[in-house]
Amino acid sequence: MPTVMEIDTLVSPIKTEKLDLEPETLPSKCRKKKSMVWEHFTVKAVGDGIARAFCKQCKKSFAYISGSKVSGTSHLKRHISLGICPASRQKTMQSPHLKKYSSVDTALPKKRVRATPWLGVIPFDQERCNNEVAKLIIALDHPLQIVEHKGFIDFVRTLQPQFSSLSSTDVHGDCISMYLSEKQNLLNLIRQIPGRVNLTLDLWTSNQTVAYAFLRGHFIDSDWNVHHPILNVIMVPFPDSDDSYNKVVVTCLTDWQLNGRVFTLALDQSLNENVMGNLRGLLSARNPVIFNGQLVSRNCFARVLGRLALDALWAMRETVRKIRESVKLVKISKSNEAEFNKLRQQLQVPSTKDLFIDNQTKWDTTYHMLVAACELKGVFVCFETPGHDHGMTLSMCEWNQVEILCTYLKQLYDAANLLTCQPYPTANLFFSVVSSLLVELTSAAFSEDPFLSNLIRPLLERFDQYWGESCLVMAAAAAMDPRYKMVFVESKFCQIFGETNAEPWIRVVQDGLREILNEYIVELLPLTTTDGDEGNEIMIKTEPFEEGSDGSIYIDTEGIEDFDIYISDISGNLIKSELDQYLEEPLLPREEELDILSWWRLNMSNYPTLSRVASDILSMPLSTLSADSVFNTEIGKMDSYRSSLSSMTIEALFCAKDWLHYQSLPLHVPMH
């Protein structure tokens, strides 16, 4: 028998006739070996009944079989996984992109992995780690000082011992750098959009005597992708001053080069009429004031719905309080809840809703609490505990009134869900929802049921004011929907105002669309034209300014009147060829789902100017609130920590979080 014989353990079991060993000295099952270590070791017989495992890299041998004893493979795994093998270690040093198995991978897979046994290494990059820490702090609203906390340092160094500790100053600089880099990307994008930008201004309070204005931009880019980034977060040191918000808007226009490019401005409802008037004057100098100034408004749809819901809940506050206390009694202890559920099963109440105590800063939670309680009213009627206060017991009349309340809260809730199904939905979707809600509230307000009419009539008065101030803008947006156009607008106006009184409203919408389109056409007109008969180029000539004796500036207006007539004639023809052609085309079927932005992108060649109008109208925000704030009953408040930061840092953290979260910006936008 040869003194050394290599045995192919990967193909066949160890052969007893070759090793001269008894069968009982072999492993219990002679089968194909599947452990991953056999990619790095071979088994060789070195004597009677003795076999050793030899490392293919360093040729070092290890005990494997000795008489009746089988050593197993754990020590072989350690040789590979812990980097003990000198040949393997040297190879890794020569190839920095390779690495040995991590020390945490001591339990190698039992089954053979077909991939290369040596895994690639990602070289440690301190700068990249710093950026990721900055992203984490921005995304989760952590204080900058968290990087100096011992728990954070210990955790990071456990993952990567080479990580160098950061100071709050370091991470502050990383956050600012990230913000400035993303801001430049966004600015490059805004410079290239073909249309205009819609703005919303939402106001936050603080524990101090200052407020914070959040300005968000809403626009559609050249590829018809919609964007809603926060543009500025600006401290307002004197929020009660009528002209403070002029400075806020001017700062935004300057930062983002938006002079003459703002289409609408929607404001927080807490701002007064003087502020509104000042802002209208500011924007009208460079932007048209159409629809009777409705393109500068403070009619936030989410705020209006929230106000209506709170008014209805306040009207029934005592009944709502009783239900809240009854629910609290059930949820206050496990024994009460178990008794309630037992009674619920005995009465076979079909409701699948669970009781919960509402969060009074979110009016939708109060609505859901009332709905669940109403479905379980039969259980509440029979439910009594030793601590039960009979003053909280509702009569059947009160339960019926709560059910009526829930019916109309549901209509408000469904309307508000339009704002939560997607961030800032396109403006064409609102006219149908708002007009239908108006019809429902009007019908209820004039109901013969005195309870219902008294409950809804104050709501209708508030909502009717909102409708009167906003319906024309929403109607114009609906007209840009090829499924509706002016046909749907006319039918709704006739339903609400009557056929006789609807005509002036319809005409205002049509004239408003023509006015907007006319401005866009004039804006796109070239400053040179050609006389077809003579072939001579006619230049629009502008004389230099002249200064009068009194220091005043005047301009030679000779020929301006003819130019105005020329513009009017050209504009009229173009308006007819695009707006009228669009309105006269057959409506698209409403049964089909429509991506309205894709439709306009595909029809840009048919309506080159009208499509630009559509992009600006469809991106109009009807709410100043983000999707997660739609049901809030309180306005936003800056916490004490953020209030202690500089205004630049506050803006950087809020804006960067918004941009990184929604990923609304391309990675690179070339500059022009």
XYZ file of C-alpha atoms in Angstrom:
672
model
C 0.000 0.000 0.000
C 1.406 3.439 -0.890
C 2.367 5.536 2.093
C 0.439 8.544 0.776
C -2.586 8.325 -1.467
C -4.824 11.209 -2.405
C -8.412 10.295 -2.062
C -10.966 12.162 -4.122
C -13.411 12.843 -1.353
C -15.472 15.171 -3.547
C -16.407 12.339 -5.906
C -16.504 9.157 -3.838
C -16.285 8.130 -0.173
C -13.001 6.954 1.352
C -12.323 3.410 0.102
C -11.639 0.867 2.850
C -9.485 -1.353 0.663
C -7.107 1.498 -0.058
C -6.768 2.623 3.597
C -6.918 -0.854 5.062
C -9.359 0.461 7.708
C -12.264 -1.280 9.311
C -15.723 -0.077 8.244
C -16.569 1.107 11.772
C -13.657 3.576 11.698
C -15.174 5.486 8.794
C -17.747 8.251 8.997
C -21.213 6.924 9.701
C -22.398 7.752 6.188
C -20.120 7.357 3.190
C -21.517 9.845 0.738
C -20.478 12.819 -1.333
C -19.067 15.491 0.972
C -21.009 18.796 0.786
C -19.183 20.976 3.308
C -17.641 24.086 1.788
C -14.281 23.343 3.443
C -13.559 20.646 0.847
C -13.011 23.368 -1.724
C -9.926 24.304 0.304
C -8.785 20.901 1.662
C -7.956 17.399 0.348
C -7.903 14.251 2.468
C -4.848 12.018 2.200
C -4.122 8.693 3.882
C -0.859 8.874 5.806
C -0.854 5.526 7.599
C -2.885 2.556 8.679
C -6.285 3.919 9.572
C -4.988 7.489 9.589
C -5.994 10.265 7.185
C -5.190 13.978 7.380
C -6.716 17.032 5.705
C -4.242 19.139 3.741
C -4.843 22.864 3.012
C -4.571 23.487 -0.711
C -3.110 26.951 -0.054
C -0.425 26.484 2.601
C -0.170 22.616 2.477
C -0.513 22.447 6.251
C -2.116 19.203 7.443
C -4.821 18.741 10.063
C -6.160 15.689 11.849
C -9.183 14.154 10.174
C -9.385 10.349 10.757
C -7.342 8.475 13.317
C -8.443 4.942 13.945
C -11.999 5.088 15.209
C -11.901 8.851 15.817
C -13.224 11.320 13.223
C -12.136 14.929 13.921
C -14.866 16.652 11.894
C -14.463 19.938 10.013
C -14.842 22.742 12.581
C -11.087 23.268 12.945
C -10.782 23.287 9.161
C -13.437 26.013 8.895
C -11.590 28.148 11.410
C -8.385 27.857 9.416
C -10.170 29.410 6.429
C -12.660 31.798 8.061
C -10.260 33.405 10.557
C -7.539 34.060 8.022
C -5.053 31.773 9.785
C -3.818 30.325 6.506
C -0.618 32.333 5.699
C -0.828 31.717 1.954
C -4.409 32.972 1.899
C -3.482 36.026 3.961
C -0.616 36.903 1.656
C -2.830 36.594 -1.392
C -5.386 38.920 0.197
C -2.707 41.531 0.928
C -1.537 41.405 -2.662
C -5.106 41.838 -3.904
C -6.769 44.564 -1.773
C -10.073 44.104 -3.573
C -10.327 40.569 -2.148
C -10.867 39.595 1.457
C -10.963 36.554 3.602
C -14.151 35.437 5.209
C -15.352 37.740 7.934
C -14.927 36.604 11.494
C -18.694 36.678 11.886
C -19.033 34.023 9.195
C -17.525 31.190 11.260
C -20.494 29.012 10.486
C -19.883 28.307 6.815
C -22.786 27.136 4.669
C -23.370 23.446 4.775
C -24.179 23.372 1.119
C -21.631 24.148 -1.508
C -21.877 27.655 -2.948
C -21.056 27.897 -6.599
C -19.738 31.442 -6.333
C -16.047 32.268 -6.025
C -14.944 31.348 -2.482
C -13.056 34.641 -1.967
C -15.498 37.509 -1.587
C -14.822 41.068 -2.792
C -13.901 43.734 -0.277
C -15.369 47.234 -0.164
C -12.487 49.495 0.919
C -13.297 51.675 3.912
C -14.249 55.192 2.846
C -14.498 57.710 5.686
C -15.980 60.435 3.495
C -18.733 58.159 2.248
C -19.526 57.124 5.814
C -19.717 60.780 6.849
C -22.200 61.458 4.049
C -24.341 58.498 5.087
C -24.369 59.708 8.689
C -25.488 63.140 7.462
C -28.268 61.523 5.413
C -29.392 59.534 8.455
C -29.546 62.627 10.654
C -31.455 64.565 7.988
C -33.921 61.758 7.237
C -34.751 60.927 10.878
C -34.630 64.475 12.302
C -31.916 63.511 14.778
C -30.085 66.318 16.581
C -26.624 67.018 15.222
C -25.100 66.197 18.622
C -26.049 62.531 18.292
C -22.690 61.819 16.633
C -20.966 62.772 19.902
C -23.102 60.417 21.990
C -21.191 57.439 23.413
C -23.886 54.990 22.329
C -23.655 56.151 18.721
C -19.846 56.038 18.751
C -19.775 52.529 20.254
C -22.320 51.261 17.754
C -20.499 52.641 14.711
C -17.097 51.398 15.871
C -18.538 47.940 16.416
C -19.535 47.920 12.767
C -16.323 49.559 11.532
C -13.372 50.029 13.923
C -11.655 52.328 11.426
C -14.459 54.895 11.601
C -13.204 58.217 12.931
C -15.486 59.958 15.409
C -17.367 63.028 14.209
C -18.187 66.223 16.025
C -21.492 68.044 15.685
C -19.572 70.718 13.770
C -18.348 68.093 11.293
C -21.787 66.669 10.625
C -23.276 70.159 10.423
C -20.835 70.957 7.630
C -21.709 67.706 5.835
C -25.441 68.488 6.049
C -24.937 71.991 4.691
C -22.754 70.701 1.849
C -25.357 68.103 0.922
C -28.089 70.758 0.958
C -26.093 73.155 -1.240
C -25.262 70.407 -3.729
C -28.902 69.318 -4.024
C -30.014 72.938 -4.197
C -27.798 73.508 -7.225
C -29.316 70.439 -8.901
C -32.794 71.773 -8.223
C -31.923 75.246 -9.454
C -30.558 73.778 -12.697
C -33.804 71.864 -13.126
C -36.023 74.900 -12.503
C -34.026 76.954 -15.004
C -34.886 74.430 -17.703
C -38.617 73.961 -17.154
C -40.652 75.402 -20.035
C -43.467 76.762 -17.872
C -43.893 78.544 -14.573
C -43.790 77.655 -10.896
C -46.720 77.545 -8.472
C -45.943 78.419 -4.857
C -47.522 77.518 -1.532
C -46.751 79.238 1.746
C -47.412 77.337 4.960
C -46.825 79.009 8.319
C -45.384 77.348 11.432
C -45.295 78.819 14.916
C -42.689 78.359 17.652
C -42.286 78.831 21.391
C -40.586 82.091 20.575
C -42.191 85.197 19.091
C -41.067 84.249 15.590
C -42.784 82.202 12.883
C -41.392 80.126 10.029
C -42.655 80.280 6.457
C -42.359 77.119 4.379
C -42.427 77.863 0.656
C -42.916 74.902 -1.641
C -42.666 74.960 -5.421
C -44.978 72.987 -7.709
C -44.087 72.595 -11.366
C -43.881 70.213 -14.309
C -40.607 69.716 -16.145
C -40.022 69.307 -19.884
C -40.607 65.532 -19.615
C -43.945 66.125 -17.880
C -42.731 64.893 -14.511
C -44.313 66.739 -11.601
C -42.180 68.123 -8.757
C -43.146 69.545 -5.347
C -39.902 70.461 -3.523
C -39.643 72.728 -0.503
C -37.780 75.779 -1.752
C -37.284 77.846 1.381
C -37.818 77.750 5.123
C -37.574 81.360 6.244
C -37.775 82.830 9.725
C -40.406 85.554 10.072
C -39.323 87.679 13.069
C -42.471 89.842 13.046
C -45.318 87.584 11.872
C -47.978 90.173 12.705
C -46.491 92.710 10.308
C -48.402 93.060 7.042
C -45.281 93.322 4.898
C -43.215 90.553 6.514
C -44.403 88.015 3.982
C -43.499 90.241 1.055
C -39.882 89.847 2.136
C -40.350 86.078 2.382
C -41.713 85.816 -1.146
C -39.070 88.178 -2.540
C -36.356 86.016 -0.951
C -37.806 82.938 -2.631
C -38.083 84.659 -6.012
C -34.487 85.845 -5.761
C -33.028 82.536 -4.541
C -34.635 80.520 -7.313
C -34.617 83.131 -10.110
C -38.417 83.148 -10.306
C -39.115 86.799 -11.063
C -41.847 86.796 -13.689
C -42.146 82.999 -13.495
C -44.692 82.549 -10.683
C -48.104 81.336 -11.810
C -50.050 81.041 -8.530
C -49.463 81.576 -4.826
C -51.540 79.708 -2.237
C -51.224 80.976 1.343
C -51.835 79.835 4.872
C -55.362 80.639 6.085
C -54.101 82.478 9.152
C -52.836 85.375 7.030
C -55.092 88.433 6.966
C -56.477 90.449 4.076
C -53.798 93.123 4.347
C -51.092 90.514 3.821
C -53.061 89.139 0.881
C -53.387 92.567 -0.675
C -49.672 93.297 -0.305
C -48.717 89.985 -1.913
C -51.155 90.491 -4.786
C -49.596 93.862 -5.453
C -46.110 92.377 -5.312
C -46.838 89.585 -7.797
C -49.112 91.523 -10.126
C -46.198 93.770 -11.077
C -44.662 90.874 -12.998
C -47.439 88.288 -13.164
C -50.997 88.621 -14.472
C -53.844 88.859 -12.001
C -56.583 86.797 -13.580
C -59.755 85.155 -12.318
C -60.331 88.239 -10.174
C -57.060 87.694 -8.310
C -57.821 84.085 -7.388
C -54.373 82.968 -8.443
C -53.191 84.536 -5.170
C -55.405 82.936 -2.552
C -55.494 81.572 0.978
C -58.026 78.848 0.241
C -56.230 75.684 1.338
C -58.566 72.763 0.624
C -57.211 70.664 3.510
C -57.614 73.523 5.986
C -61.168 74.191 4.819
C -62.191 70.549 5.233
C -60.525 70.394 8.640
C -62.348 73.520 9.763
C -65.695 72.074 8.648
C -65.019 68.803 10.481
C -64.050 70.612 13.679
C -67.136 72.834 13.475
C -69.375 69.767 13.155
C -67.624 67.973 16.038
C -67.837 71.107 18.184
C -71.576 71.370 17.549
C -71.928 67.882 19.074
C -69.068 68.170 21.532
C -70.978 66.813 24.554
C -72.150 63.715 22.698
C -68.680 63.173 21.261
C -67.201 63.536 24.751
C -69.541 60.853 26.076
C -68.449 58.443 23.366
C -64.783 59.208 23.984
C -65.178 58.541 27.707
C -67.130 55.332 27.030
C -64.413 54.087 24.690
C -61.781 55.026 27.259
C -63.648 52.985 29.890
C -63.503 49.912 27.657
C -59.849 50.370 26.731
C -58.625 51.370 30.190
C -58.172 47.787 31.378
C -57.861 44.351 29.851
C -60.683 43.001 31.994
C -63.112 45.672 30.761
C -62.091 45.067 27.163
C -62.479 41.291 27.600
C -65.946 41.776 29.102
C -66.902 44.109 26.251
C -65.735 41.642 23.604
C -67.549 38.796 25.367
C -70.773 40.779 25.290
C -70.094 41.643 21.647
C -69.919 37.940 20.763
C -73.073 37.155 22.727
C -75.004 39.865 20.888
C -73.463 38.735 17.574
C -72.671 42.281 16.491
C -71.438 42.049 12.878
C -68.982 44.956 13.084
C -65.322 44.190 12.325
C -64.050 47.532 13.633
C -62.021 47.813 16.803
C -62.444 50.546 19.359
C -59.644 53.015 19.942
C -59.197 56.373 21.654
C -58.829 59.192 19.166
C -55.922 61.575 18.756
C -57.548 64.990 18.991
C -54.814 66.592 16.886
C -56.033 64.474 13.920
C -59.725 64.864 13.129
C -59.860 61.704 11.017
C -59.089 59.615 14.136
C -62.119 61.121 15.867
C -64.244 60.261 12.842
C -63.018 56.637 12.852
C -63.608 56.373 16.613
C -67.209 57.536 16.181
C -67.831 55.142 13.279
C -66.527 52.176 15.289
C -68.582 53.200 18.326
C -71.753 53.562 16.234
C -71.364 50.070 14.806
C -70.999 48.768 18.362
C -73.725 50.904 19.927
C -75.755 47.797 20.808
C -72.885 46.562 22.944
C -72.435 49.944 24.619
C -76.131 50.040 25.531
C -75.785 46.743 27.424
C -72.261 47.237 28.741
C -71.896 48.158 32.401
C -68.924 47.947 34.756
C -68.487 48.846 38.428
C -66.783 52.089 37.423
C -69.361 52.957 34.787
C -70.643 56.530 34.898
C -74.277 56.527 33.837
C -73.874 60.156 32.830
C -71.843 58.874 29.872
C -74.660 56.648 28.612
C -76.072 57.785 25.270
C -79.732 57.635 24.425
C -80.826 56.068 21.132
C -81.618 59.577 19.878
C -78.047 60.629 20.549
C -76.716 57.531 18.806
C -78.833 58.393 15.759
C -77.467 61.922 15.766
C -73.904 60.599 15.876
C -74.680 58.392 12.878
C -75.887 61.469 10.982
C -72.734 63.294 11.993
C -70.613 60.393 10.724
C -72.433 60.463 7.382
C -71.251 63.989 6.677
C -67.853 63.533 8.291
C -67.401 60.683 5.815
C -68.012 63.065 2.925
C -65.353 65.412 4.292
C -63.025 62.473 4.933
C -63.452 61.100 1.407
C -62.810 64.540 -0.069
C -59.660 64.941 2.050
C -58.397 61.545 0.900
C -57.905 63.084 -2.523
C -54.909 64.815 -0.930
C -53.505 61.644 0.633
C -53.772 59.169 -2.248
C -50.820 60.892 -3.892
C -48.671 63.870 -2.885
C -50.305 67.004 -4.300
C -52.659 65.540 -6.951
C -53.094 67.364 -10.250
C -55.593 70.226 -10.090
C -58.075 68.726 -12.588
C -59.329 66.272 -9.927
C -60.705 68.869 -7.496
C -63.611 70.454 -9.366
C -65.671 67.271 -9.414
C -65.038 66.510 -5.726
C -65.656 70.050 -4.478
C -68.777 70.661 -6.569
C -70.301 67.332 -5.492
C -69.584 68.122 -1.841
C -71.239 71.522 -2.266
C -74.370 69.882 -3.666
C -74.532 67.409 -0.743
C -74.082 70.109 1.902
C -76.680 72.340 0.220
C -79.231 69.534 0.207
C -78.591 68.733 3.884
C -78.683 72.389 4.962
C -82.210 72.748 3.579
C -83.425 69.413 4.919
C -86.734 69.214 6.740
C -84.916 67.460 9.609
C -84.191 70.329 12.034
C -81.200 68.570 13.612
C -79.563 67.943 10.229
C -80.216 71.423 8.863
C -78.948 73.108 12.041
C -75.807 70.952 11.972
C -74.940 71.504 8.311
C -76.081 75.077 7.604
C -73.042 76.738 9.311
C -70.789 74.331 7.421
C -72.433 75.258 4.132
C -71.897 78.979 4.759
C -68.179 78.462 5.301
C -67.844 76.078 2.354
C -69.898 78.311 0.080
C -67.407 81.104 0.696
C -64.550 78.767 -0.242
C -66.414 77.683 -3.378
C -67.037 81.253 -4.473
C -63.351 82.130 -4.143
C -61.922 78.962 -5.710
C -64.395 77.462 -8.161
C -63.110 79.339 -11.219
C -59.540 78.116 -10.743
C -60.726 74.538 -10.217
C -63.052 74.813 -13.232
C -60.175 75.985 -15.436
C -58.149 72.963 -14.313
C -61.075 70.632 -15.044
C -61.340 72.127 -18.529
C -57.755 70.960 -19.147
C -58.886 67.356 -18.604
C -59.749 65.845 -22.011
C -62.432 63.718 -20.336
C -64.283 66.808 -19.031
C -63.338 70.027 -20.824
C -65.908 72.806 -20.618
C -68.824 70.387 -21.076
C -68.456 69.076 -17.533
C -67.858 72.560 -16.138
C -71.018 73.891 -17.785
C -73.129 71.012 -16.474
C -71.921 71.489 -12.908
C -72.432 75.247 -12.982
C -75.964 74.719 -14.276
C -76.632 72.222 -11.486
C -75.370 74.606 -8.803
C -76.428 78.025 -10.079
C -79.276 77.136 -12.404
C -79.151 77.462 -16.186
C -79.932 81.178 -16.177
C -77.353 82.167 -13.566
C -74.646 79.775 -14.743
C -73.796 81.668 -17.940
C -71.686 84.442 -16.335
C -69.630 81.861 -14.406
C -69.022 79.812 -17.546
C -67.980 82.919 -19.447
C -65.473 83.907 -16.734
C -63.766 80.517 -17.013
C -63.602 80.671 -20.802
C -62.332 84.254 -20.800
C -59.780 83.399 -18.118
C -58.364 80.537 -20.178
C -58.111 82.804 -23.223
C -56.420 85.491 -21.146
C -53.789 83.052 -19.875
C -53.207 81.609 -23.311
C -52.950 85.075 -24.821
C -50.194 85.989 -22.379
C -48.266 82.801 -23.180
C -48.551 83.479 -26.895
C -47.241 87.035 -26.519
C -44.415 85.721 -24.363
C -43.406 83.235 -27.066
C -43.651 85.643 -29.997
C -40.307 86.417 -31.673
C -39.127 90.017 -31.638
C -38.637 89.990 -35.432
C -41.049 89.299 -38.261
C -40.708 89.121 -42.014
C -42.748 90.946 -44.634
C -43.632 88.265 -47.162
C -44.158 90.642 -50.097
C -40.889 92.500 -49.936
C -38.759 89.941 -48.111
C -37.443 92.700 -45.899
C -36.953 92.062 -42.194
C -39.029 94.348 -40.005
C -37.412 94.892 -36.617
C -39.288 95.942 -33.532
C -37.441 99.094 -32.684
C -36.933 100.368 -29.191
C -35.708 103.903 -28.715
C -33.364 104.611 -25.813
C -34.718 106.201 -22.645
C -34.627 109.963 -22.521
C -34.506 112.018 -19.400
C -36.761 115.019 -19.102
C -35.863 118.325 -17.579
C -37.536 117.311 -14.337
C -35.485 114.121 -14.071
C -38.397 111.899 -15.085
C -38.031 109.038 -17.558
C -40.243 108.822 -20.631
C -40.280 106.576 -23.680
C -41.116 107.329 -27.288
C -44.353 105.383 -27.839
C -44.611 106.045 -31.558
C -45.754 102.893 -33.272
C -46.664 101.058 -30.067
C -50.402 101.212 -30.800
C -49.900 99.488 -34.156
C -47.789 96.830 -32.479
C -50.535 96.166 -29.914
C -53.065 95.690 -32.721
C -50.662 93.337 -34.506
C -50.169 91.267 -31.346
C -53.924 91.128 -30.779
C -54.592 89.850 -34.301
C -51.926 87.145 -34.149
C -52.934 86.092 -30.659
C -56.587 85.807 -31.607
C -55.814 83.473 -34.484
C -53.539 81.263 -32.399
C -56.047 81.102 -29.554
C -58.721 79.940 -31.921
C -56.503 77.354 -33.528
C -55.500 75.733 -30.218
C -58.033 76.403 -27.457
C -61.115 76.148 -29.649
C -59.761 73.127 -31.473
C -59.062 71.386 -28.155
C -62.503 72.177 -26.734
C -64.242 71.040 -29.925
C -62.504 67.648 -29.984
C -64.650 64.729 -28.646
C -64.302 63.929 -24.959
C -62.245 60.928 -23.954
C -64.220 58.113 -22.268
C -64.376 58.682 -18.524
C -64.400 54.950 -17.862
C -60.759 54.668 -18.852
C -57.992 55.528 -16.430
C -56.096 58.514 -17.712
C -52.596 59.698 -16.937
C -53.348 63.294 -17.785
C -49.708 64.386 -17.844
C -48.836 61.636 -20.308
C -51.794 62.645 -22.476
C -50.613 66.252 -22.700
C -47.041 65.155 -23.332
C -48.216 63.057 -26.287
C -50.357 65.933 -27.628
C -47.782 68.716 -27.341
C -47.352 68.841 -31.107
C -51.099 69.436 -31.584
C -51.298 72.127 -28.889
C -47.776 73.575 -28.452
C -48.844 76.686 -26.516
C -51.952 75.316 -24.823
C -49.892 72.405 -23.485
C -47.691 74.888 -21.646
C -50.768 76.499 -20.144
C -52.033 73.041 -19.165
C -48.763 72.139 -17.426
C -48.931 75.246 -15.245
C -52.641 74.880 -14.475
C -52.462 71.164 -13.702
C -49.547 71.655 -11.300
C -51.476 74.262 -9.292
C -51.661 73.147 -5.641
C -55.098 73.381 -4.059
C -53.652 72.686 -0.607
C -50.678 74.148 1.245
C -50.285 71.008 3.397
C -48.296 67.867 2.720
C -50.090 64.508 2.592
C -49.155 63.576 6.174
C -50.633 66.828 7.540
C -54.012 66.831 5.780
C -56.007 65.832 8.879
C -54.115 68.008 11.366
C -56.238 70.176 13.631
C -53.286 72.372 14.614
C -50.822 74.306 12.512
C -47.195 73.204 12.434
C -44.909 74.154 15.292
C -41.121 74.398 15.296
C -39.769 72.489 18.306
C -37.367 74.031 20.798
C -34.304 72.221 19.436
C -34.760 73.437 15.879
C -35.657 76.914 17.073
C -32.210 77.055 18.646
C -30.521 76.456 15.282
C -29.577 79.151 12.816
C -32.087 79.931 10.067
C -29.637 78.599 7.465
C -29.326 75.263 9.288
C -33.093 74.943 9.700
C -33.626 75.535 5.997
C -30.863 73.084 5.055
C -32.236 70.275 7.239
C -35.871 70.649 6.168
C -35.164 71.125 2.462
C -32.587 68.342 2.213
C -34.921 65.929 3.997
C -37.713 66.742 1.579
C -35.518 66.406 -1.507
C -33.914 63.156 -0.391
C -37.212 61.642 0.729
C -39.204 62.225 -2.430
C -36.225 61.823 -4.765
C -37.807 64.420 -7.000
C -34.546 65.555 -8.527
C -32.335 63.883 -11.119
C -28.808 63.051 -10.041
C -27.250 65.471 -12.480
C -28.833 68.308 -14.370
C -26.487 69.989 -16.858
C -26.113 73.726 -16.496
C -26.695 76.128 -19.336
